[in-house]
Short mmCIF file of N, CA, C and O and ligand atoms in Angstrom, two decimals:
data_model
loop_
_atom_site.label_atom_id
_atom_site.label_comp_id
_atom_site.label_asym_id
_atom_site.label_seq_id
_atom_site.Cartn_x
_atom_site.Cartn_y
_atom_site.Cartn_z
N MET A 14 14.76 -4.98 -5.80
CA MET A 14 14.91 -6.40 -5.91
C MET A 14 14.46 -6.83 -7.12
O MET A 14 13.47 -6.47 -7.53
N ASP A 15 15.40 -7.60 -7.94
CA ASP A 15 15.10 -8.20 -9.17
C ASP A 15 13.79 -8.97 -8.96
O ASP A 15 13.64 -9.64 -8.25
N ASN A 16 12.77 -8.96 -10.10
CA ASN A 16 11.66 -9.85 -10.02
C ASN A 16 10.72 -9.59 -9.13
O ASN A 16 9.95 -10.40 -9.25
N CYS A 17 10.64 -8.20 -8.57
CA CYS A 17 9.68 -7.79 -7.67
C CYS A 17 8.73 -6.85 -8.50
O CYS A 17 9.41 -5.79 -8.82
N ILE A 18 7.54 -7.24 -8.56
CA ILE A 18 6.72 -6.27 -9.47
C ILE A 18 6.48 -4.94 -8.76
O ILE A 18 6.81 -3.86 -9.70
N PHE A 19 6.63 -4.80 -7.62
CA PHE A 19 6.56 -3.35 -6.86
C PHE A 19 7.64 -2.69 -6.75
O PHE A 19 7.74 -1.38 -7.25
N CYS A 20 8.92 -3.21 -7.11
CA CYS A 20 10.30 -2.57 -7.10
C CYS A 20 10.27 -2.14 -8.66
O CYS A 20 11.07 -1.12 -8.87
N LYS A 21 9.59 -2.97 -9.54
CA LYS A 21 9.75 -2.44 -10.86
C LYS A 21 8.78 -1.30 -11.04
O LYS A 21 9.18 -0.17 -11.71
N ILE A 22 7.75 -1.09 -10.25
CA ILE A 22 6.84 0.12 -10.25
C ILE A 22 7.83 1.44 -9.81
O ILE A 22 7.69 2.19 -10.41
N VAL A 23 8.53 1.12 -8.78
CA VAL A 23 9.22 2.15 -8.18
C VAL A 23 10.04 2.53 -9.26
O VAL A 23 10.54 3.87 -9.35
N LYS A 24 10.60 1.89 -10.02
CA LYS A 24 11.92 2.03 -10.96
C LYS A 24 11.36 2.54 -12.16
O LYS A 24 11.95 2.74 -12.96
N GLY A 25 10.02 2.57 -12.38
CA GLY A 25 9.18 3.08 -13.54
C GLY A 25 9.54 1.96 -14.62
O GLY A 25 8.88 2.26 -15.78
N GLU A 26 9.71 0.73 -14.28
CA GLU A 26 9.90 -0.25 -15.29
C GLU A 26 8.36 -0.85 -15.54
O GLU A 26 8.06 -1.41 -16.66
N ILE A 27 7.44 -0.99 -14.70
CA ILE A 27 6.05 -1.34 -14.92
C ILE A 27 5.10 0.13 -14.54
O ILE A 27 5.50 0.60 -13.57
N PRO A 28 4.36 0.31 -15.60
CA PRO A 28 3.68 1.77 -15.29
C PRO A 28 2.47 1.41 -14.31
O PRO A 28 2.09 0.45 -14.01
N ALA A 29 2.47 2.52 -13.61
CA ALA A 29 1.11 2.42 -12.40
C ALA A 29 0.92 3.94 -12.24
O ALA A 29 1.52 4.87 -12.34
N LYS A 30 -0.51 4.20 -11.81
CA LYS A 30 -0.91 5.56 -11.67
C LYS A 30 -0.67 5.98 -10.27
O LYS A 30 -1.06 5.38 -9.16
N ILE A 31 0.19 6.99 -10.31
CA ILE A 31 0.70 7.43 -8.79
C ILE A 31 -0.35 8.09 -8.28
O ILE A 31 -0.98 9.04 -8.77
N ALA A 32 -0.71 7.86 -7.07
CA ALA A 32 -1.45 8.56 -6.22
C ALA A 32 -0.78 9.60 -4.97
O ALA A 32 -1.23 10.70 -4.56
N PHE A 33 0.54 9.22 -4.93
CA PHE A 33 1.17 10.01 -3.63
C PHE A 33 2.73 9.30 -3.94
O PHE A 33 2.99 8.35 -4.27
N ASP A 34 3.56 10.51 -3.99
CA ASP A 34 5.04 10.22 -4.05
C ASP A 34 5.70 10.79 -3.02
O ASP A 34 5.88 12.35 -2.92
N GLY A 35 6.36 10.16 -2.18
CA GLY A 35 7.30 10.81 -0.96
C GLY A 35 8.69 10.41 -1.02
O GLY A 35 9.19 10.08 -2.19
N LYS A 36 9.49 10.70 -0.13
CA LYS A 36 10.83 10.65 -0.01
C LYS A 36 11.25 9.07 -0.30
O LYS A 36 11.96 8.56 -1.27
N ARG A 37 10.56 8.25 0.83
CA ARG A 37 10.87 6.91 0.65
C ARG A 37 9.78 6.02 0.76
O ARG A 37 9.93 4.75 0.63
N VAL A 38 8.42 6.66 0.20
CA VAL A 38 7.43 5.91 -0.07
C VAL A 38 6.70 6.53 -1.19
O VAL A 38 6.82 7.53 -1.61
N ILE A 39 5.91 5.33 -1.67
CA ILE A 39 5.04 5.99 -3.07
C ILE A 39 3.66 5.20 -3.00
O ILE A 39 3.55 4.14 -2.34
N GLY A 40 2.62 5.65 -3.38
CA GLY A 40 1.53 5.34 -3.31
C GLY A 40 0.91 5.32 -4.88
O GLY A 40 1.09 6.09 -5.66
N PHE A 41 0.28 4.11 -5.31
CA PHE A 41 -0.35 4.03 -6.53
C PHE A 41 -1.69 3.16 -6.52
O PHE A 41 -1.81 2.45 -5.68
N TYR A 42 -2.39 3.33 -7.72
CA TYR A 42 -3.70 2.53 -7.65
C TYR A 42 -3.54 1.21 -7.93
O TYR A 42 -2.72 0.85 -8.93
N ASP A 43 -4.27 0.45 -7.26
CA ASP A 43 -4.25 -1.08 -7.63
C ASP A 43 -4.76 -1.46 -8.78
O ASP A 43 -5.70 -0.75 -9.44
N ILE A 44 -4.13 -2.53 -9.43
CA ILE A 44 -4.63 -2.91 -11.00
C ILE A 44 -5.78 -3.57 -10.92
O ILE A 44 -6.53 -3.46 -12.00
N ASN A 45 -6.22 -3.86 -9.85
CA ASN A 45 -7.50 -4.73 -9.64
C ASN A 45 -8.29 -4.17 -8.43
O ASN A 45 -8.27 -5.13 -7.40
N PRO A 46 -8.66 -3.07 -8.72
CA PRO A 46 -9.33 -2.46 -7.30
C PRO A 46 -10.46 -3.07 -6.91
O PRO A 46 -11.45 -3.65 -7.40
N GLN A 47 -10.53 -3.10 -5.44
CA GLN A 47 -11.70 -3.78 -4.50
C GLN A 47 -12.62 -2.69 -4.11
O GLN A 47 -13.45 -3.02 -3.44
N ALA A 48 -12.51 -1.44 -4.57
CA ALA A 48 -13.17 -0.32 -4.11
C ALA A 48 -12.96 0.98 -5.08
O ALA A 48 -12.07 0.67 -5.71
N PRO A 49 -13.87 1.71 -5.25
CA PRO A 49 -13.76 2.90 -6.06
C PRO A 49 -12.44 3.43 -5.91
O PRO A 49 -11.75 3.88 -6.95
N VAL A 50 -11.81 3.61 -4.92
CA VAL A 50 -10.57 3.99 -4.51
C VAL A 50 -9.72 2.93 -3.70
O VAL A 50 -10.11 2.27 -2.87
N HIS A 51 -8.63 2.50 -4.51
CA HIS A 51 -7.77 1.39 -4.05
C HIS A 51 -6.39 1.73 -4.14
O HIS A 51 -5.88 1.55 -5.34
N ILE A 52 -5.87 2.37 -3.09
CA ILE A 52 -4.32 2.75 -3.33
C ILE A 52 -3.58 1.84 -2.41
O ILE A 52 -3.75 1.39 -1.44
N LEU A 53 -2.42 1.53 -3.17
CA LEU A 53 -1.38 0.68 -2.35
C LEU A 53 -0.24 1.59 -2.02
O LEU A 53 0.46 2.37 -2.79
N LEU A 54 0.23 1.68 -0.79
CA LEU A 54 1.16 2.49 -0.40
C LEU A 54 2.49 1.51 -0.08
O LEU A 54 2.08 0.57 0.97
N ILE A 55 3.61 1.85 -0.54
CA ILE A 55 4.66 1.23 -0.35
C ILE A 55 5.85 1.80 0.00
O ILE A 55 6.07 2.80 -0.45
N PRO A 56 6.87 1.29 0.68
CA PRO A 56 8.21 1.66 0.77
C PRO A 56 8.79 1.41 -0.52
O PRO A 56 8.74 0.44 -1.22
N LYS A 57 9.64 2.48 -0.82
CA LYS A 57 10.47 2.52 -2.16
C LYS A 57 11.41 1.42 -2.16
O LYS A 57 11.69 0.94 -3.16
N GLU A 58 11.82 0.92 -0.87
CA GLU A 58 13.01 -0.10 -0.82
C GLU A 58 12.16 -1.18 -0.74
O GLU A 58 10.84 -1.39 -0.28
N HIS A 59 12.96 -2.30 -1.01
CA HIS A 59 12.52 -3.71 -0.88
C HIS A 59 12.22 -4.25 0.65
O HIS A 59 13.36 -4.74 1.05
N ILE A 60 11.17 -4.31 1.03
CA ILE A 60 11.14 -4.96 2.47
C ILE A 60 9.99 -6.01 2.51
O ILE A 60 8.60 -5.46 1.76
N PRO A 61 9.90 -7.40 2.63
CA PRO A 61 9.08 -8.16 2.27
C PRO A 61 7.75 -7.97 3.08
O PRO A 61 6.84 -8.15 2.49
N THR A 62 7.77 -8.06 4.25
CA THR A 62 6.56 -7.63 5.01
C THR A 62 6.49 -6.63 6.26
O THR A 62 7.70 -6.43 6.63
N ILE A 63 5.69 -6.38 6.80
CA ILE A 63 5.74 -5.61 8.23
C ILE A 63 6.55 -6.18 9.19
O ILE A 63 7.16 -5.51 10.00
N LEU A 64 6.94 -7.60 9.32
CA LEU A 64 7.45 -8.10 10.33
C LEU A 64 8.99 -7.78 9.96
O LEU A 64 9.89 -8.01 10.86
N GLU A 65 9.33 -7.43 8.70
CA GLU A 65 10.83 -6.95 8.57
C GLU A 65 10.88 -5.57 8.27
O GLU A 65 12.11 -4.96 8.07
N LEU A 66 9.97 -4.64 8.97
CA LEU A 66 10.17 -3.22 8.89
C LEU A 66 10.51 -2.76 10.41
O LEU A 66 9.81 -2.79 11.31
N LYS A 67 11.86 -2.41 10.28
CA LYS A 67 12.40 -1.91 11.38
C LYS A 67 12.83 -0.35 11.73
O LYS A 67 13.15 -0.13 12.77
N ASP A 68 13.00 0.11 10.46
CA ASP A 68 13.50 1.47 10.25
C ASP A 68 12.49 2.55 10.90
O ASP A 68 11.30 2.63 10.20
N LYS A 69 12.75 3.07 12.06
CA LYS A 69 11.80 3.91 12.63
C LYS A 69 11.39 5.17 11.78
O LYS A 69 10.09 5.49 11.72
N GLU A 70 12.37 5.74 11.25
CA GLU A 70 12.02 6.95 10.05
C GLU A 70 11.14 6.60 9.01
O GLU A 70 10.38 7.11 8.72
N LEU A 71 11.23 5.14 8.63
CA LEU A 71 10.64 4.85 7.45
C LEU A 71 9.23 4.48 8.13
O LEU A 71 8.37 4.68 7.36
N LYS A 72 9.07 3.89 9.21
CA LYS A 72 7.82 3.80 9.96
C LYS A 72 7.10 5.03 9.85
O LYS A 72 5.84 5.50 9.59
N ASP A 73 7.71 6.23 10.26
CA ASP A 73 7.07 7.30 10.77
C ASP A 73 6.68 8.00 9.07
O ASP A 73 5.50 8.49 8.99
N GLU A 74 7.40 7.80 8.30
CA GLU A 74 7.01 8.29 6.76
C GLU A 74 5.94 7.46 6.34
O GLU A 74 4.95 8.19 5.73
N ILE A 75 5.76 6.31 6.48
CA ILE A 75 4.58 5.37 6.08
C ILE A 75 3.38 5.92 6.80
O ILE A 75 2.34 6.29 6.02
N PHE A 76 3.50 6.17 8.14
CA PHE A 76 2.24 6.54 8.82
C PHE A 76 1.68 8.21 8.43
O PHE A 76 0.70 8.34 8.45
N SER A 77 2.90 8.88 8.14
CA SER A 77 2.66 10.16 7.80
C SER A 77 1.88 10.35 6.53
O SER A 77 1.04 11.00 6.09
N ALA A 78 2.21 9.23 5.51
CA ALA A 78 1.78 9.45 4.16
C ALA A 78 0.26 9.08 4.12
O ALA A 78 -0.53 9.59 3.67
N ILE A 79 0.25 7.93 5.29
CA ILE A 79 -1.29 7.33 5.40
C ILE A 79 -2.36 8.38 5.87
O ILE A 79 -3.43 8.62 5.38
N THR A 80 -1.63 9.11 6.91
CA THR A 80 -2.38 10.20 7.38
C THR A 80 -2.83 11.26 6.27
O THR A 80 -3.82 11.78 6.20
N GLU A 81 -1.69 11.81 5.44
CA GLU A 81 -2.05 12.65 4.51
C GLU A 81 -3.02 12.30 3.54
O GLU A 81 -3.73 12.91 3.07
N ILE A 82 -2.70 11.10 3.05
CA ILE A 82 -3.71 10.25 2.05
C ILE A 82 -5.18 10.30 2.59
O ILE A 82 -6.18 10.91 1.98
N GLY A 83 -5.25 9.86 3.75
CA GLY A 83 -6.52 9.85 4.54
C GLY A 83 -7.15 11.08 4.64
O GLY A 83 -8.41 10.91 5.14
N LYS A 84 -6.69 12.30 4.43
CA LYS A 84 -7.43 13.51 4.57
C LYS A 84 -7.78 13.86 3.08
O LYS A 84 -8.29 15.07 3.12
N GLU A 85 -7.41 13.25 2.30
CA GLU A 85 -7.86 13.81 0.88
C GLU A 85 -9.29 13.50 0.82
O GLU A 85 -10.15 12.63 1.41
N GLU A 86 -9.88 14.54 -0.25
CA GLU A 86 -11.26 14.43 -0.40
C GLU A 86 -11.99 13.36 -0.84
O GLU A 86 -13.11 12.76 -0.46
N LYS A 87 -11.26 12.44 -1.50
CA LYS A 87 -11.77 11.32 -2.10
C LYS A 87 -12.02 10.26 -0.98
O LYS A 87 -12.51 9.17 -1.10
N LEU A 88 -11.32 10.49 -0.04
CA LEU A 88 -11.46 9.53 1.19
C LEU A 88 -12.44 10.03 2.46
O LEU A 88 -12.19 9.68 3.41
N LYS A 89 -13.28 11.24 2.16
CA LYS A 89 -13.76 11.93 3.08
C LYS A 89 -14.70 10.99 3.88
O LYS A 89 -15.18 11.37 5.01
N ASN A 90 -15.38 9.92 3.21
CA ASN A 90 -16.17 9.20 4.00
C ASN A 90 -15.81 8.06 4.76
O ASN A 90 -16.48 7.20 5.17
N GLY A 91 -14.55 8.13 4.83
CA GLY A 91 -13.53 6.93 5.44
C GLY A 91 -12.86 6.17 4.62
O GLY A 91 -13.27 6.27 3.34
N PHE A 92 -12.22 5.23 5.18
CA PHE A 92 -11.53 4.44 4.38
C PHE A 92 -11.05 3.02 5.46
O PHE A 92 -11.17 3.19 6.67
N ARG A 93 -10.76 2.24 4.55
CA ARG A 93 -10.08 0.96 5.38
C ARG A 93 -8.58 0.82 4.98
O ARG A 93 -8.23 0.71 3.95
N LEU A 94 -7.64 0.37 5.88
CA LEU A 94 -6.26 0.16 5.69
C LEU A 94 -6.07 -1.17 5.92
O LEU A 94 -6.50 -1.83 7.01
N VAL A 95 -5.53 -2.18 5.17
CA VAL A 95 -5.41 -3.54 5.09
C VAL A 95 -3.74 -3.95 4.73
O VAL A 95 -3.24 -3.38 3.81
N VAL A 96 -3.38 -4.59 5.70
CA VAL A 96 -2.04 -5.09 5.41
C VAL A 96 -2.18 -6.76 5.61
O VAL A 96 -2.53 -7.15 6.48
N ASN A 97 -1.81 -7.42 4.45
CA ASN A 97 -1.94 -8.83 4.33
C ASN A 97 -0.37 -9.38 4.92
O ASN A 97 0.61 -8.77 4.25
N ILE A 98 -0.43 -10.25 5.65
CA ILE A 98 1.05 -10.87 5.89
C ILE A 98 0.62 -12.46 5.95
O ILE A 98 -0.12 -12.93 6.80
N GLY A 99 1.44 -13.23 5.11
CA GLY A 99 1.46 -14.66 5.26
C GLY A 99 0.43 -15.14 4.41
O GLY A 99 -0.48 -14.70 3.82
N ARG A 100 0.56 -16.68 4.28
CA ARG A 100 -0.27 -17.62 3.49
C ARG A 100 -1.77 -17.14 3.86
O ARG A 100 -2.63 -17.08 2.91
N ASP A 101 -2.10 -17.16 5.11
CA ASP A 101 -3.67 -17.28 5.56
C ASP A 101 -4.32 -15.84 5.04
O ASP A 101 -5.55 -15.78 5.16
N SER A 102 -3.50 -14.73 5.02
CA SER A 102 -3.93 -13.63 4.50
C SER A 102 -4.23 -13.50 3.08
O SER A 102 -5.12 -12.41 2.48
N GLY A 103 -3.63 -14.51 2.52
CA GLY A 103 -4.03 -14.42 0.92
C GLY A 103 -3.02 -13.24 0.39
O GLY A 103 -2.93 -13.01 -1.02
N CYS A 104 -1.86 -12.93 0.95
CA CYS A 104 -0.71 -11.90 0.51
C CYS A 104 -0.19 -12.62 -0.70
O CYS A 104 0.21 -13.63 -0.78
N GLU A 105 -0.16 -11.73 -1.85
CA GLU A 105 0.42 -12.41 -2.90
C GLU A 105 1.79 -11.53 -3.53
O GLU A 105 2.77 -12.38 -3.97
N VAL A 106 1.89 -10.44 -3.16
CA VAL A 106 3.00 -9.88 -3.58
C VAL A 106 4.15 -9.47 -2.36
O VAL A 106 3.53 -8.86 -1.28
N LEU A 107 5.12 -10.08 -2.23
CA LEU A 107 6.14 -10.00 -1.21
C LEU A 107 6.78 -8.77 -1.05
O LEU A 107 8.09 -8.90 -1.21
N HIS A 108 6.29 -7.50 -1.14
CA HIS A 108 6.83 -6.43 -0.94
C HIS A 108 5.78 -5.53 -0.10
O HIS A 108 4.69 -5.34 -0.66
N LEU A 109 6.20 -5.16 0.86
CA LEU A 109 5.39 -4.51 2.08
C LEU A 109 4.51 -3.45 1.30
O LEU A 109 4.95 -2.50 0.52
N HIS A 110 3.23 -3.80 1.58
CA HIS A 110 2.31 -2.74 0.92
C HIS A 110 0.91 -2.65 1.88
O HIS A 110 0.59 -3.48 2.54
N PHE A 111 0.52 -1.10 1.95
CA PHE A 111 -0.76 -0.83 2.72
C PHE A 111 -1.84 -0.72 1.68
O PHE A 111 -1.74 0.12 0.89
N HIS A 112 -3.05 -1.49 1.83
CA HIS A 112 -4.13 -1.24 0.91
C HIS A 112 -4.79 -0.18 1.73
O HIS A 112 -5.12 -0.23 2.90
N ILE A 113 -5.24 0.91 0.64
CA ILE A 113 -6.01 1.94 1.38
C ILE A 113 -7.29 1.79 0.48
O ILE A 113 -7.27 2.19 -0.82
N LEU A 114 -8.55 1.44 1.08
CA LEU A 114 -9.73 1.13 0.41
C LEU A 114 -10.94 2.34 0.65
O LEU A 114 -11.06 2.29 1.95
N SER A 115 -11.59 2.74 -0.39
CA SER A 115 -12.40 3.92 0.08
C SER A 115 -13.50 3.90 -1.21
O SER A 115 -13.28 3.32 -2.28
N GLY A 116 -14.47 4.79 -0.97
CA GLY A 116 -15.45 5.06 -2.00
C GLY A 116 -16.63 4.17 -2.04
O GLY A 116 -17.55 4.42 -2.73
N ARG A 117 -16.77 3.24 -1.18
CA ARG A 117 -18.08 2.52 -0.94
C ARG A 117 -18.06 1.78 0.33
O ARG A 117 -17.13 1.87 1.29
N ARG A 118 -19.34 1.50 0.74
CA ARG A 118 -19.55 0.93 1.95
C ARG A 118 -18.51 -0.65 2.06
O ARG A 118 -18.81 -1.27 1.34
N LEU A 119 -17.93 -0.78 2.92
CA LEU A 119 -16.91 -2.02 2.99
C LEU A 119 -17.51 -2.97 4.18
O LEU A 119 -17.95 -2.59 5.16
N ASP A 120 -17.63 -4.08 3.69
CA ASP A 120 -18.46 -5.18 4.76
C ASP A 120 -17.18 -5.15 6.05
O ASP A 120 -16.10 -5.22 5.63
N TRP A 121 -17.83 -5.76 7.12
CA TRP A 121 -17.43 -5.96 8.20
C TRP A 121 -18.21 -6.89 9.04
O TRP A 121 -19.38 -6.67 9.11
N PRO A 122 -17.59 -7.96 9.46
CA PRO A 122 -16.13 -8.33 9.38
C PRO A 122 -16.16 -8.60 7.76
O PRO A 122 -16.71 -9.35 7.12
N PRO A 123 -14.68 -8.72 7.70
CA PRO A 123 -14.24 -9.03 6.01
C PRO A 123 -14.16 -10.91 6.01
O PRO A 123 -14.36 -11.45 7.01
N GLY A 124 -14.50 -11.12 4.60
CA GLY A 124 -14.66 -12.39 4.51
C GLY A 124 -13.50 -13.29 4.59
O GLY A 124 -12.26 -12.76 4.59
P1 5GP B 220 -2.09 -8.77 -1.74
O1 5GP B 220 -2.72 -9.81 -1.79
O2 5GP B 220 -0.47 -9.08 -2.00
O3 5GP B 220 -2.00 -7.78 -0.41
O4 5GP B 220 -1.99 -7.48 -2.72
C1 5GP B 220 -1.24 -7.25 -3.69
C2 5GP B 220 -2.11 -6.33 -4.73
O5 5GP B 220 -1.27 -5.72 -5.83
C3 5GP B 220 -3.37 -6.91 -5.38
O6 5GP B 220 -4.24 -6.09 -4.99
C4 5GP B 220 -3.26 -6.57 -6.73
O7 5GP B 220 -4.30 -6.17 -7.57
C5 5GP B 220 -2.16 -5.74 -6.83
N1 5GP B 220 -1.19 -5.67 -8.01
C6 5GP B 220 -0.60 -6.86 -8.44
N2 5GP B 220 0.20 -6.52 -9.37
C7 5GP B 220 -0.09 -5.20 -9.72
C8 5GP B 220 0.64 -4.29 -10.76
O8 5GP B 220 1.38 -4.89 -11.59
N3 5GP B 220 0.28 -3.05 -10.53
C9 5GP B 220 -0.53 -2.62 -9.69
N4 5GP B 220 -1.04 -1.24 -9.91
N5 5GP B 220 -1.10 -3.47 -8.84
C10 5GP B 220 -0.88 -4.74 -8.71
ZN1 ZN B 221 10.25 -5.27 -4.08
#
């Protein structure tokens, strides 16, 4: 989708540090990390939010990727998976993304 930052990252038009590259999903490091490890896992195709995610195969690939990343050494002490949806969540980028946060003790409940 034109004008979508994450679509531009997928196309290589905006540089990003890649953490995971799958068939239909890609993971890259957040530009403004909220933890020592902060990866954004996204579908390569433009899907605005999880509410529009219908494709079962893509759902499987997303969760397989999360499982794979979650087993990596850098996440060995645990991690948090966050999906922001809609205004109250503070979601800024309207291209479905899963935040994977790790590398420090994370507050709970979140603010
Ligand atoms: P949201 O608040 O929409 O759930 O999260 C969007 C995330 O995308 C934020 O954590 C923000 O730092 C990150 N982000 C926004 N623009 C870019 C960018 O151009 N490159 C990378 N790597 N991350 C970005
Ligand atoms: Zn997009």
